[in-house]
PDB file of C-alpha atoms and ligand atoms in Angstrom:
ATOM      1  CA  LYS A   1     142.205  93.065 154.712  1.00  0.00           C
ATOM      2  CA  ILE A   2     138.393  91.977 154.536  1.00  0.00           C
ATOM      3  CA  PRO A   3     137.875  89.539 157.794  1.00  0.00           C
ATOM      4  CA  GLU A   4     134.489  88.353 156.216  1.00  0.00           C
ATOM      5  CA  LEU A   5     136.074  86.442 153.643  1.00  0.00           C
ATOM      6  CA  SER A   6     137.279  83.953 156.481  1.00  0.00           C
ATOM      7  CA  ASN A   7     133.550  83.474 157.382  1.00  0.00           C
ATOM      8  CA  PRO A   8     133.078  79.691 157.620  1.00  0.00           C
ATOM      9  CA  SER A   9     130.588  80.028 154.839  1.00  0.00           C
ATOM     10  CA  VAL A  10     133.207  81.449 152.312  1.00  0.00           C
ATOM     11  CA  CYS A  11     134.775  78.899 149.676  1.00  0.00           C
ATOM     12  CA  MET A  12     137.248  80.389 147.274  1.00  0.00           C
ATOM     13  CA  ARG A  13     138.868  78.481 144.695  1.00  0.00           C
ATOM     14  CA  ASP A  14     141.799  80.828 144.197  1.00  0.00           C
ATOM     15  CA  PRO A  15     141.624  83.243 147.013  1.00  0.00           C
ATOM     16  CA  GLN A  16     145.167  85.075 145.790  1.00  0.00           C
ATOM     17  CA  ARG A  17     143.000  85.621 142.695  1.00  0.00           C
ATOM     18  CA  VAL A  18     139.905  87.679 144.447  1.00  0.00           C
ATOM     19  CA  GLN A  19     142.503  89.745 146.324  1.00  0.00           C
ATOM     20  CA  GLU A  20     144.099  90.825 142.735  1.00  0.00           C
ATOM     21  CA  ILE A  21     140.561  91.941 141.548  1.00  0.00           C
ATOM     22  CA  LEU A  22     139.884  93.451 144.557  1.00  0.00           C
ATOM     23  CA  GLN A  23     143.163  95.460 144.752  1.00  0.00           C
ATOM     24  CA  SER A  24     142.338  96.479 140.916  1.00  0.00           C
ATOM     25  CA  MET A  25     138.823  97.663 141.502  1.00  0.00           C
ATOM     26  CA  VAL A  26     139.725  99.685 144.622  1.00  0.00           C
ATOM     27  CA  LYS A  27     142.682 101.317 142.603  1.00  0.00           C
ATOM     28  CA  ALA A  28     140.248 102.331 139.702  1.00  0.00           C
ATOM     29  CA  GLY A  29     137.624 103.762 142.188  1.00  0.00           C
ATOM     30  CA  SER A  30     134.392 103.386 143.140  1.00  0.00           C
ATOM     31  CA  ASN A  31     132.749 105.500 140.249  1.00  0.00           C
ATOM     32  CA  THR A  32     133.974 102.626 138.155  1.00  0.00           C
ATOM     33  CA  VAL A  33     131.962 100.130 139.849  1.00  0.00           C
ATOM     34  CA  GLN A  34     128.826  98.740 139.373  1.00  0.00           C
ATOM     35  CA  VAL A  35     126.529  95.873 140.914  1.00  0.00           C
ATOM     36  CA  ILE A  36     124.682  93.313 139.076  1.00  0.00           C
ATOM     37  CA  SER A  37     122.722  91.156 140.945  1.00  0.00           C
ATOM     38  CA  ASP A  38     119.855  88.290 140.415  1.00  0.00           C
ATOM     39  CA  PHE A  39     117.056  88.678 142.749  1.00  0.00           C
ATOM     40  CA  ASP A  40     115.298  85.334 143.656  1.00  0.00           C
ATOM     41  CA  MET A  41     117.514  83.339 146.311  1.00  0.00           C
ATOM     42  CA  THR A  42     120.346  86.492 145.721  1.00  0.00           C
ATOM     43  CA  LEU A  43     118.931  89.134 147.563  1.00  0.00           C
ATOM     44  CA  THR A  44     116.080  87.537 148.894  1.00  0.00           C
ATOM     45  CA  ARG A  45     116.332  84.781 151.517  1.00  0.00           C
ATOM     46  CA  PHE A  46     116.301  81.062 150.306  1.00  0.00           C
ATOM     47  CA  ALA A  47     114.771  79.908 153.976  1.00  0.00           C
ATOM     48  CA  TYR A  48     114.044  81.730 157.719  1.00  0.00           C
ATOM     49  CA  ASN A  49     113.601  79.822 160.367  1.00  0.00           C
ATOM     50  CA  GLY A  50     113.884  76.230 158.544  1.00  0.00           C
ATOM     51  CA  LYS A  51     111.090  77.222 156.272  1.00  0.00           C
ATOM     52  CA  ARG A  52     111.417  78.169 152.401  1.00  0.00           C
ATOM     53  CA  CYS A  53     110.889  81.558 151.422  1.00  0.00           C
ATOM     54  CA  PRO A  54     109.198  82.559 148.153  1.00  0.00           C
ATOM     55  CA  THR A  55     110.379  83.585 144.682  1.00  0.00           C
ATOM     56  CA  CYS A  56     108.498  86.376 142.897  1.00  0.00           C
ATOM     57  CA  HIS A  57     106.441  83.366 141.362  1.00  0.00           C
ATOM     58  CA  ASN A  58     105.600  81.966 144.672  1.00  0.00           C
ATOM     59  CA  ILE A  59     104.314  84.960 145.879  1.00  0.00           C
ATOM     60  CA  LEU A  60     101.591  85.147 143.495  1.00  0.00           C
ATOM     61  CA  ASP A  61     101.254  81.542 143.840  1.00  0.00           C
ATOM     62  CA  ASN A  62     100.591  81.407 146.951  1.00  0.00           C
ATOM     63  CA  SER A  63      98.397  84.307 147.450  1.00  0.00           C
ATOM     64  CA  ASN A  64      94.621  84.587 147.236  1.00  0.00           C
ATOM     65  CA  LEU A  65      94.514  85.535 143.421  1.00  0.00           C
ATOM     66  CA  ILE A  66      95.013  82.520 142.337  1.00  0.00           C
ATOM     67  CA  SER A  67      92.294  79.579 142.336  1.00  0.00           C
ATOM     68  CA  ASN A  68      92.927  76.452 144.219  1.00  0.00           C
ATOM     69  CA  ASP A  69      93.075  74.342 141.086  1.00  0.00           C
ATOM     70  CA  CYS A  70      95.506  76.674 139.581  1.00  0.00           C
ATOM     71  CA  LYS A  71      97.431  76.628 142.940  1.00  0.00           C
ATOM     72  CA  ILE A  72      97.616  72.823 142.390  1.00  0.00           C
ATOM     73  CA  GLU A  73      98.937  72.991 139.010  1.00  0.00           C
ATOM     74  CA  LEU A  74     101.715  75.840 139.694  1.00  0.00           C
ATOM     75  CA  LYS A  75     102.749  73.675 142.631  1.00  0.00           C
ATOM     76  CA  GLU A  76     103.102  70.486 140.195  1.00  0.00           C
ATOM     77  CA  LEU A  77     105.389  72.636 137.843  1.00  0.00           C
ATOM     78  CA  LEU A  78     107.457  73.411 140.775  1.00  0.00           C
ATOM     79  CA  ASN A  79     107.788  69.945 141.960  1.00  0.00           C
ATOM     80  CA  THR A  80     108.677  68.645 138.444  1.00  0.00           C
ATOM     81  CA  TYR A  81     110.617  71.663 137.463  1.00  0.00           C
ATOM     82  CA  TYR A  82     112.535  72.776 140.424  1.00  0.00           C
ATOM     83  CA  PRO A  83     114.470  69.592 140.994  1.00  0.00           C
ATOM     84  CA  ILE A  84     115.857  69.984 137.342  1.00  0.00           C
ATOM     85  CA  GLU A  85     116.840  73.459 137.729  1.00  0.00           C
ATOM     86  CA  ILE A  86     119.184  72.305 140.801  1.00  0.00           C
ATOM     87  CA  ASP A  87     120.138  68.863 139.200  1.00  0.00           C
ATOM     88  CA  SER A  88     123.989  69.121 139.158  1.00  0.00           C
ATOM     89  CA  SER A  89     123.885  65.960 136.727  1.00  0.00           C
ATOM     90  CA  ARG A  90     122.320  67.702 133.628  1.00  0.00           C
ATOM     91  CA  SER A  91     124.134  70.012 131.551  1.00  0.00           C
ATOM     92  CA  ILE A  92     122.750  73.550 131.269  1.00  0.00           C
ATOM     93  CA  GLU A  93     121.806  72.666 127.454  1.00  0.00           C
ATOM     94  CA  GLU A  94     119.739  69.942 128.477  1.00  0.00           C
ATOM     95  CA  LYS A  95     118.054  72.219 131.191  1.00  0.00           C
ATOM     96  CA  LEU A  96     117.377  74.944 128.849  1.00  0.00           C
ATOM     97  CA  PRO A  97     114.531  73.745 126.897  1.00  0.00           C
ATOM     98  CA  LEU A  98     112.689  72.274 130.222  1.00  0.00           C
ATOM     99  CA  MET A  99     113.144  76.084 131.907  1.00  0.00           C
ATOM    100  CA  VAL A 100     111.272  77.598 128.611  1.00  0.00           C
ATOM    101  CA  GLU A 101     108.842  74.976 129.612  1.00  0.00           C
ATOM    102  CA  TRP A 102     108.375  75.713 133.264  1.00  0.00           C
ATOM    103  CA  TRP A 103     108.140  79.367 132.488  1.00  0.00           C
ATOM    104  CA  THR A 104     105.757  79.127 129.598  1.00  0.00           C
ATOM    105  CA  LYS A 105     103.761  77.049 131.534  1.00  0.00           C
ATOM    106  CA  ALA A 106     103.626  78.726 134.284  1.00  0.00           C
ATOM    107  CA  HIS A 107     102.988  82.109 132.797  1.00  0.00           C
ATOM    108  CA  GLU A 108     100.110  80.957 130.802  1.00  0.00           C
ATOM    109  CA  LEU A 109      98.653  79.689 134.264  1.00  0.00           C
ATOM    110  CA  LEU A 110      99.228  83.359 135.780  1.00  0.00           C
ATOM    111  CA  VAL A 111      97.505  85.004 132.672  1.00  0.00           C
ATOM    112  CA  GLN A 112      94.405  82.586 133.176  1.00  0.00           C
ATOM    113  CA  GLN A 113      93.829  84.229 136.564  1.00  0.00           C
ATOM    114  CA  LYS A 114      92.952  87.722 135.643  1.00  0.00           C
ATOM    115  CA  ILE A 115      95.017  89.008 138.194  1.00  0.00           C
ATOM    116  CA  ARG A 116      94.508  92.502 139.014  1.00  0.00           C
ATOM    117  CA  LYS A 117      96.933  94.904 139.238  1.00  0.00           C
ATOM    118  CA  ASP A 118      95.986  97.173 142.104  1.00  0.00           C
ATOM    119  CA  LEU A 119      96.065  93.921 144.275  1.00  0.00           C
ATOM    120  CA  LEU A 120      99.759  93.049 143.723  1.00  0.00           C
ATOM    121  CA  ALA A 121     100.749  95.706 146.596  1.00  0.00           C
ATOM    122  CA  MET A 122      98.573  93.840 149.244  1.00  0.00           C
ATOM    123  CA  VAL A 123      99.565  90.249 147.862  1.00  0.00           C
ATOM    124  CA  VAL A 124     103.304  91.392 148.617  1.00  0.00           C
ATOM    125  CA  GLN A 125     102.532  92.783 151.942  1.00  0.00           C
ATOM    126  CA  GLU A 126     100.839  89.587 153.162  1.00  0.00           C
ATOM    127  CA  SER A 127     103.426  87.311 151.446  1.00  0.00           C
ATOM    128  CA  ASP A 128     106.499  85.830 153.431  1.00  0.00           C
ATOM    129  CA  ALA A 129     108.901  87.773 150.972  1.00  0.00           C
ATOM    130  CA  MET A 130     112.089  88.489 152.810  1.00  0.00           C
ATOM    131  CA  LEU A 131     115.296  90.123 151.667  1.00  0.00           C
ATOM    132  CA  ARG A 132     118.628  89.221 152.976  1.00  0.00           C
ATOM    133  CA  GLU A 133     119.901  89.977 156.289  1.00  0.00           C
ATOM    134  CA  GLY A 134     122.069  93.195 155.930  1.00  0.00           C
ATOM    135  CA  TYR A 135     119.995  94.299 152.617  1.00  0.00           C
ATOM    136  CA  LYS A 136     119.530  97.695 154.022  1.00  0.00           C
ATOM    137  CA  LEU A 137     123.177  98.651 154.294  1.00  0.00           C
ATOM    138  CA  LEU A 138     123.638  97.195 150.742  1.00  0.00           C
ATOM    139  CA  PHE A 139     120.894  99.366 149.210  1.00  0.00           C
ATOM    140  CA  ASP A 140     121.519 102.670 150.884  1.00  0.00           C
ATOM    141  CA  HIS A 141     125.720 102.118 150.810  1.00  0.00           C
ATOM    142  CA  LEU A 142     125.383 101.761 146.887  1.00  0.00           C
ATOM    143  CA  TYR A 143     122.765 104.723 146.896  1.00  0.00           C
ATOM    144  CA  GLU A 144     124.998 106.771 149.090  1.00  0.00           C
ATOM    145  CA  HIS A 145     128.026 106.215 146.794  1.00  0.00           C
ATOM    146  CA  SER A 146     125.956 106.567 143.317  1.00  0.00           C
ATOM    147  CA  ILE A 147     126.880 103.076 142.575  1.00  0.00           C
ATOM    148  CA  PRO A 148     124.211 101.852 139.964  1.00  0.00           C
ATOM    149  CA  LEU A 149     122.791  98.448 141.027  1.00  0.00           C
ATOM    150  CA  LEU A 150     120.990  96.397 138.163  1.00  0.00           C
ATOM    151  CA  ILE A 151     118.600  93.709 139.429  1.00  0.00           C
ATOM    152  CA  PHE A 152     118.461  91.102 136.561  1.00  0.00           C
ATOM    153  CA  SER A 153     115.887  88.698 137.642  1.00  0.00           C
ATOM    154  CA  ALA A 154     114.188  85.788 135.658  1.00  0.00           C
ATOM    155  CA  GLY A 155     110.813  86.762 138.253  1.00  0.00           C
ATOM    156  CA  ILE A 156     108.539  89.032 138.134  1.00  0.00           C
ATOM    157  CA  GLY A 157     109.433  92.759 137.609  1.00  0.00           C
ATOM    158  CA  ASP A 158     106.130  93.924 139.067  1.00  0.00           C
ATOM    159  CA  ILE A 159     106.426  91.660 142.078  1.00  0.00           C
ATOM    160  CA  LEU A 160     110.007  92.453 142.764  1.00  0.00           C
ATOM    161  CA  GLU A 161     109.949  95.970 142.515  1.00  0.00           C
ATOM    162  CA  GLU A 162     106.961  95.899 145.011  1.00  0.00           C
ATOM    163  CA  VAL A 163     109.234  93.838 147.430  1.00  0.00           C
ATOM    164  CA  ILE A 164     111.799  96.533 147.297  1.00  0.00           C
ATOM    165  CA  ARG A 165     109.798  99.522 147.440  1.00  0.00           C
ATOM    166  CA  GLN A 166     107.950  98.152 150.588  1.00  0.00           C
ATOM    167  CA  ALA A 167     111.279  97.299 152.035  1.00  0.00           C
ATOM    168  CA  GLY A 168     112.067 101.052 151.469  1.00  0.00           C
ATOM    169  CA  VAL A 169     115.276 100.435 149.247  1.00  0.00           C
ATOM    170  CA  PHE A 170     114.035 101.353 145.754  1.00  0.00           C
ATOM    171  CA  HIS A 171     116.425 103.992 145.348  1.00  0.00           C
ATOM    172  CA  PRO A 172     116.946 106.003 141.973  1.00  0.00           C
ATOM    173  CA  ASN A 173     120.477 104.103 141.246  1.00  0.00           C
ATOM    174  CA  VAL A 174     118.390 100.780 141.347  1.00  0.00           C
ATOM    175  CA  LYS A 175     117.253  99.428 137.829  1.00  0.00           C
ATOM    176  CA  VAL A 176     115.382  96.574 137.248  1.00  0.00           C
ATOM    177  CA  PHE A 177     115.631  94.070 134.265  1.00  0.00           C
ATOM    178  CA  SER A 178     113.252  91.252 134.228  1.00  0.00           C
ATOM    179  CA  ASN A 179     109.565  90.042 133.113  1.00  0.00           C
ATOM    180  CA  TYR A 180     106.942  92.746 133.225  1.00  0.00           C
ATOM    181  CA  MET A 181     103.317  92.056 133.608  1.00  0.00           C
ATOM    182  CA  ASP A 182     101.300  93.937 130.510  1.00  0.00           C
ATOM    183  CA  PHE A 183      97.713  94.638 131.774  1.00  0.00           C
ATOM    184  CA  ASP A 184      94.407  95.558 129.920  1.00  0.00           C
ATOM    185  CA  GLU A 185      92.698  98.669 130.664  1.00  0.00           C
ATOM    186  CA  SER A 186      90.601  97.574 133.326  1.00  0.00           C
ATOM    187  CA  GLY A 187      93.607  96.712 135.079  1.00  0.00           C
ATOM    188  CA  GLU A 188      93.628  92.724 134.565  1.00  0.00           C
ATOM    189  CA  LEU A 189      96.821  90.658 133.379  1.00  0.00           C
ATOM    190  CA  ARG A 190      96.587  89.901 129.704  1.00  0.00           C
ATOM    191  CA  ALA A 191     100.176  88.893 129.258  1.00  0.00           C
ATOM    192  CA  PHE A 192     103.710  89.369 129.845  1.00  0.00           C
ATOM    193  CA  LYS A 193     105.432  91.966 127.733  1.00  0.00           C
ATOM    194  CA  GLY A 194     108.599  91.513 125.736  1.00  0.00           C
ATOM    195  CA  GLU A 195     111.226  88.524 125.560  1.00  0.00           C
ATOM    196  CA  LEU A 196     110.758  85.934 127.965  1.00  0.00           C
ATOM    197  CA  ILE A 197     113.722  85.969 130.630  1.00  0.00           C
ATOM    198  CA  HIS A 198     114.322  82.419 132.110  1.00  0.00           C
ATOM    199  CA  ILE A 199     117.280  81.512 134.185  1.00  0.00           C
ATOM    200  CA  TYR A 200     119.465  80.199 131.149  1.00  0.00           C
ATOM    201  CA  ASN A 201     119.185  83.133 128.683  1.00  0.00           C
ATOM    202  CA  LYS A 202     120.599  85.914 130.747  1.00  0.00           C
ATOM    203  CA  ARG A 203     123.410  86.690 128.594  1.00  0.00           C
ATOM    204  CA  GLU A 204     121.102  87.500 125.412  1.00  0.00           C
ATOM    205  CA  GLY A 205     119.399  89.916 128.129  1.00  0.00           C
ATOM    206  CA  ALA A 206     122.552  91.601 129.078  1.00  0.00           C
ATOM    207  CA  LEU A 207     123.373  92.224 125.354  1.00  0.00           C
ATOM    208  CA  LEU A 208     120.252  93.609 124.142  1.00  0.00           C
ATOM    209  CA  ASN A 209     119.785  95.574 127.670  1.00  0.00           C
ATOM    210  CA  THR A 210     122.605  97.705 127.002  1.00  0.00           C
ATOM    211  CA  GLY A 211     120.711 100.432 125.123  1.00  0.00           C
ATOM    212  CA  HIS A 212     118.319 100.759 127.972  1.00  0.00           C
ATOM    213  CA  PHE A 213     120.896 100.975 130.455  1.00  0.00           C
ATOM    214  CA  GLN A 214     123.520 103.106 129.485  1.00  0.00           C
ATOM    215  CA  GLU A 215     125.573 102.911 132.757  1.00  0.00           C
ATOM    216  CA  LEU A 216     126.037  99.249 131.848  1.00  0.00           C
ATOM    217  CA  ARG A 217     128.749 100.343 129.346  1.00  0.00           C
ATOM    218  CA  THR A 218     130.301 102.696 131.179  1.00  0.00           C
ATOM    219  CA  ARG A 219     130.861 101.004 134.467  1.00  0.00           C
ATOM    220  CA  PRO A 220     133.692  98.605 133.453  1.00  0.00           C
ATOM    221  CA  ASN A 221     134.442  96.822 136.940  1.00  0.00           C
ATOM    222  CA  VAL A 222     131.316  95.122 138.367  1.00  0.00           C
ATOM    223  CA  LEU A 223     130.273  92.946 141.391  1.00  0.00           C
ATOM    224  CA  LEU A 224     128.133  90.495 140.364  1.00  0.00           C
ATOM    225  CA  LEU A 225     125.687  88.262 142.613  1.00  0.00           C
ATOM    226  CA  GLY A 226     123.921  85.446 141.837  1.00  0.00           C
ATOM    227  CA  ASP A 227     122.417  82.206 142.999  1.00  0.00           C
ATOM    228  CA  SER A 228     122.417  79.831 139.812  1.00  0.00           C
ATOM    229  CA  LEU A 229     125.074  79.073 136.985  1.00  0.00           C
ATOM    230  CA  GLY A 230     122.666  81.082 134.584  1.00  0.00           C
ATOM    231  CA  ASP A 231     123.382  83.945 136.501  1.00  0.00           C
ATOM    232  CA  LEU A 232     127.085  84.310 135.494  1.00  0.00           C
ATOM    233  CA  THR A 233     126.387  85.645 132.019  1.00  0.00           C
ATOM    234  CA  MET A 234     124.330  88.790 133.673  1.00  0.00           C
ATOM    235  CA  ALA A 235     127.141  91.233 132.905  1.00  0.00           C
ATOM    236  CA  ASP A 236     128.051  90.104 129.495  1.00  0.00           C
ATOM    237  CA  GLY A 237     126.469  93.495 128.146  1.00  0.00           C
ATOM    238  CA  VAL A 238     129.354  95.480 129.836  1.00  0.00           C
ATOM    239  CA  HIS A 239     131.547  96.701 127.410  1.00  0.00           C
ATOM    240  CA  ASP A 240     135.442  96.806 128.071  1.00  0.00           C
ATOM    241  CA  MET A 241     134.884  95.133 131.228  1.00  0.00           C
ATOM    242  CA  GLU A 242     138.076  95.526 133.257  1.00  0.00           C
ATOM    243  CA  ASN A 243     137.414  93.364 136.339  1.00  0.00           C
ATOM    244  CA  ILE A 244     134.520  91.395 137.411  1.00  0.00           C
ATOM    245  CA  LEU A 245     134.121  89.483 141.101  1.00  0.00           C
ATOM    246  CA  LYS A 246     131.421  87.022 141.085  1.00  0.00           C
ATOM    247  CA  ILE A 247     129.927  86.088 144.353  1.00  0.00           C
ATOM    248  CA  GLY A 248     127.575  82.967 144.126  1.00  0.00           C
ATOM    249  CA  PHE A 249     124.984  81.833 146.831  1.00  0.00           C
ATOM    250  CA  LEU A 250     124.683  77.931 147.222  1.00  0.00           C
ATOM    251  CA  ASN A 251     121.278  77.412 148.811  1.00  0.00           C
ATOM    252  CA  ASP A 252     120.307  74.065 148.125  1.00  0.00           C
ATOM    253  CA  LYS A 253     121.996  70.439 147.303  1.00  0.00           C
ATOM    254  CA  VAL A 254     125.458  72.461 148.397  1.00  0.00           C
ATOM    255  CA  GLU A 255     127.702  69.123 148.292  1.00  0.00           C
ATOM    256  CA  GLU A 256     126.827  68.260 144.631  1.00  0.00           C
ATOM    257  CA  ARG A 257     127.216  71.493 143.767  1.00  0.00           C
ATOM    258  CA  LYS A 258     129.841  72.810 145.204  1.00  0.00           C
ATOM    259  CA  GLN A 259     132.861  71.830 142.751  1.00  0.00           C
ATOM    260  CA  SER A 260     130.790  73.780 140.103  1.00  0.00           C
ATOM    261  CA  TYR A 261     130.147  76.635 141.817  1.00  0.00           C
ATOM    262  CA  LEU A 262     133.840  76.769 143.065  1.00  0.00           C
ATOM    263  CA  ASP A 263     135.005  76.511 139.294  1.00  0.00           C
ATOM    264  CA  SER A 264     132.915  79.528 138.136  1.00  0.00           C
ATOM    265  CA  TYR A 265     132.094  81.633 140.997  1.00  0.00           C
ATOM    266  CA  ASP A 266     135.095  83.471 142.518  1.00  0.00           C
ATOM    267  CA  ILE A 267     133.587  83.616 145.911  1.00  0.00           C
ATOM    268  CA  VAL A 268     131.132  80.956 146.991  1.00  0.00           C
ATOM    269  CA  LEU A 269     128.543  81.546 150.087  1.00  0.00           C
ATOM    270  CA  LEU A 270     127.699  78.254 151.360  1.00  0.00           C
ATOM    271  CA  LYS A 271     124.290  78.327 152.875  1.00  0.00           C
ATOM    272  CA  ASP A 272     124.642  82.106 153.876  1.00  0.00           C
ATOM    273  CA  GLU A 273     121.569  83.888 154.325  1.00  0.00           C
ATOM    274  CA  THR A 274     123.205  87.384 154.981  1.00  0.00           C
ATOM    275  CA  LEU A 275     124.687  89.873 152.624  1.00  0.00           C
ATOM    276  CA  GLU A 276     127.710  90.575 155.206  1.00  0.00           C
ATOM    277  CA  VAL A 277     130.324  89.152 152.547  1.00  0.00           C
ATOM    278  CA  PRO A 278     129.169  91.606 149.716  1.00  0.00           C
ATOM    279  CA  ASN A 279     128.875  94.126 151.942  1.00  0.00           C
ATOM    280  CA  ALA A 280     132.332  94.131 153.506  1.00  0.00           C
ATOM    281  CA  ILE A 281     133.483  94.186 149.839  1.00  0.00           C
ATOM    282  CA  MET A 282     131.121  97.248 149.136  1.00  0.00           C
ATOM    283  CA  LEU A 283     132.672  98.839 152.313  1.00  0.00           C
ATOM    284  CA  TYR A 284     136.213  97.739 151.048  1.00  0.00           C
ATOM    285  CA  LEU A 285     135.745  99.174 147.457  1.00  0.00           C
ATOM    286  CA  THR A 286     134.266 102.412 148.852  1.00  0.00           C
ATOM    287  CA  VAL A 287     136.417 103.613 151.910  1.00  0.00           C
ATOM    288  CA  LEU A 288     138.657 106.348 150.076  1.00  0.00           C
TER     289      LEU A 288
HETATM  290  P1  TMP B 301     115.630  85.063 139.736  1.00  0.00           P
HETATM  291  O1  TMP B 301     116.407  85.037 138.051  1.00  0.00           O
HETATM  292  O2  TMP B 301     115.437  86.341 140.074  1.00  0.00           O
HETATM  293  O3  TMP B 301     116.461  84.226 140.502  1.00  0.00           O
HETATM  294  O4  TMP B 301     114.217  84.104 139.394  1.00  0.00           O
HETATM  295  C1  TMP B 301     114.246  83.206 138.898  1.00  0.00           C
HETATM  296  C2  TMP B 301     113.591  81.927 139.901  1.00  0.00           C
HETATM  297  O5  TMP B 301     112.367  81.858 139.969  1.00  0.00           O
HETATM  298  C3  TMP B 301     114.164  80.355 139.560  1.00  0.00           C
HETATM  299  O6  TMP B 301     115.180  80.070 140.898  1.00  0.00           O
HETATM  300  C4  TMP B 301     112.796  79.696 139.707  1.00  0.00           C
HETATM  301  C5  TMP B 301     111.992  80.342 140.173  1.00  0.00           C
HETATM  302  N1  TMP B 301     110.540  80.083 139.733  1.00  0.00           N
HETATM  303  C6  TMP B 301     109.623  79.957 140.527  1.00  0.00           C
HETATM  304  O7  TMP B 301     109.491  79.914 141.819  1.00  0.00           O
HETATM  305  N2  TMP B 301     108.139  79.707 139.967  1.00  0.00           N
HETATM  306  C7  TMP B 301     108.048  79.530 138.867  1.00  0.00           C
HETATM  307  O8  TMP B 301     106.637  79.231 138.516  1.00  0.00           O
HETATM  308  C8  TMP B 301     109.023  79.912 137.785  1.00  0.00           C
HETATM  309  C9  TMP B 301     108.856  80.047 136.237  1.00  0.00           C
HETATM  310  C10 TMP B 301     110.323  80.305 138.387  1.00  0.00           C
HETATM  311 MG1   MG B 302     118.109  83.508 141.684  1.00  0.00          MG
END
């Protein structure tokens, strides 16, 4: 019933199961549905015209708010830790402390740069940040149907909000849970607020967060969008879950990681830079 599920980028371990989940969600009605999505490399593009697109962190790293020396250090961190992030031969347990190390070191470097709050909008404007093709349809459609969208990101909240604001899709149904910057009275970055969110502690964040986002509790049918295996636990704060459909973007090291993605995501999108499949599913869930 959803022709987009036959797109060449789509892989499913159990297509029958996907049909069942979708039918069950349609039956429950769109007022029971919520979307929980990762941000970097899930709502944003991985590449455009063969060139890598930036994450929230990269938007800052590449900007003129960062000194050249610091840029070199941040680049070294990226070159060290990104290959670990996507290494399918290491377990999550093995990678977790290394990811904490990456985030901690990167945030320490950023804090030393006295980044000014009032310049963030310009930095985003001048960056190569790009939401995936079809983003407007997704955000507008969810808003029109009063379906909450929780963006759950280990990136930087201030930056990602600016990306969606400038794209004209920061609607009132969008809630963001992420790492936020803490500025002093003069508007200079002095720290990051609260508990660090990295790619492998989203479960803890999700559980803590249900108090803040009451709608998380009351909508038992979840469409989850992610690009990392750490994104799979983003919906763990939802009480009395009825159905969850997990859609995973597999952007990089596709052959090595395909099997593990197929084992854990219901729908895997291989090198698909568009939101065509999530959009088709949203339309299907809201036809009535
Ligand atoms: P996400 O949860 O929104 O996908 O954000 C996490 C991504 O941020 C993850 O894929 C790694 C990336 N990242 C950087 O690009 N640079 C950094 O300095 C850090 C700490 C993370
Ligand atoms: Mg991501």
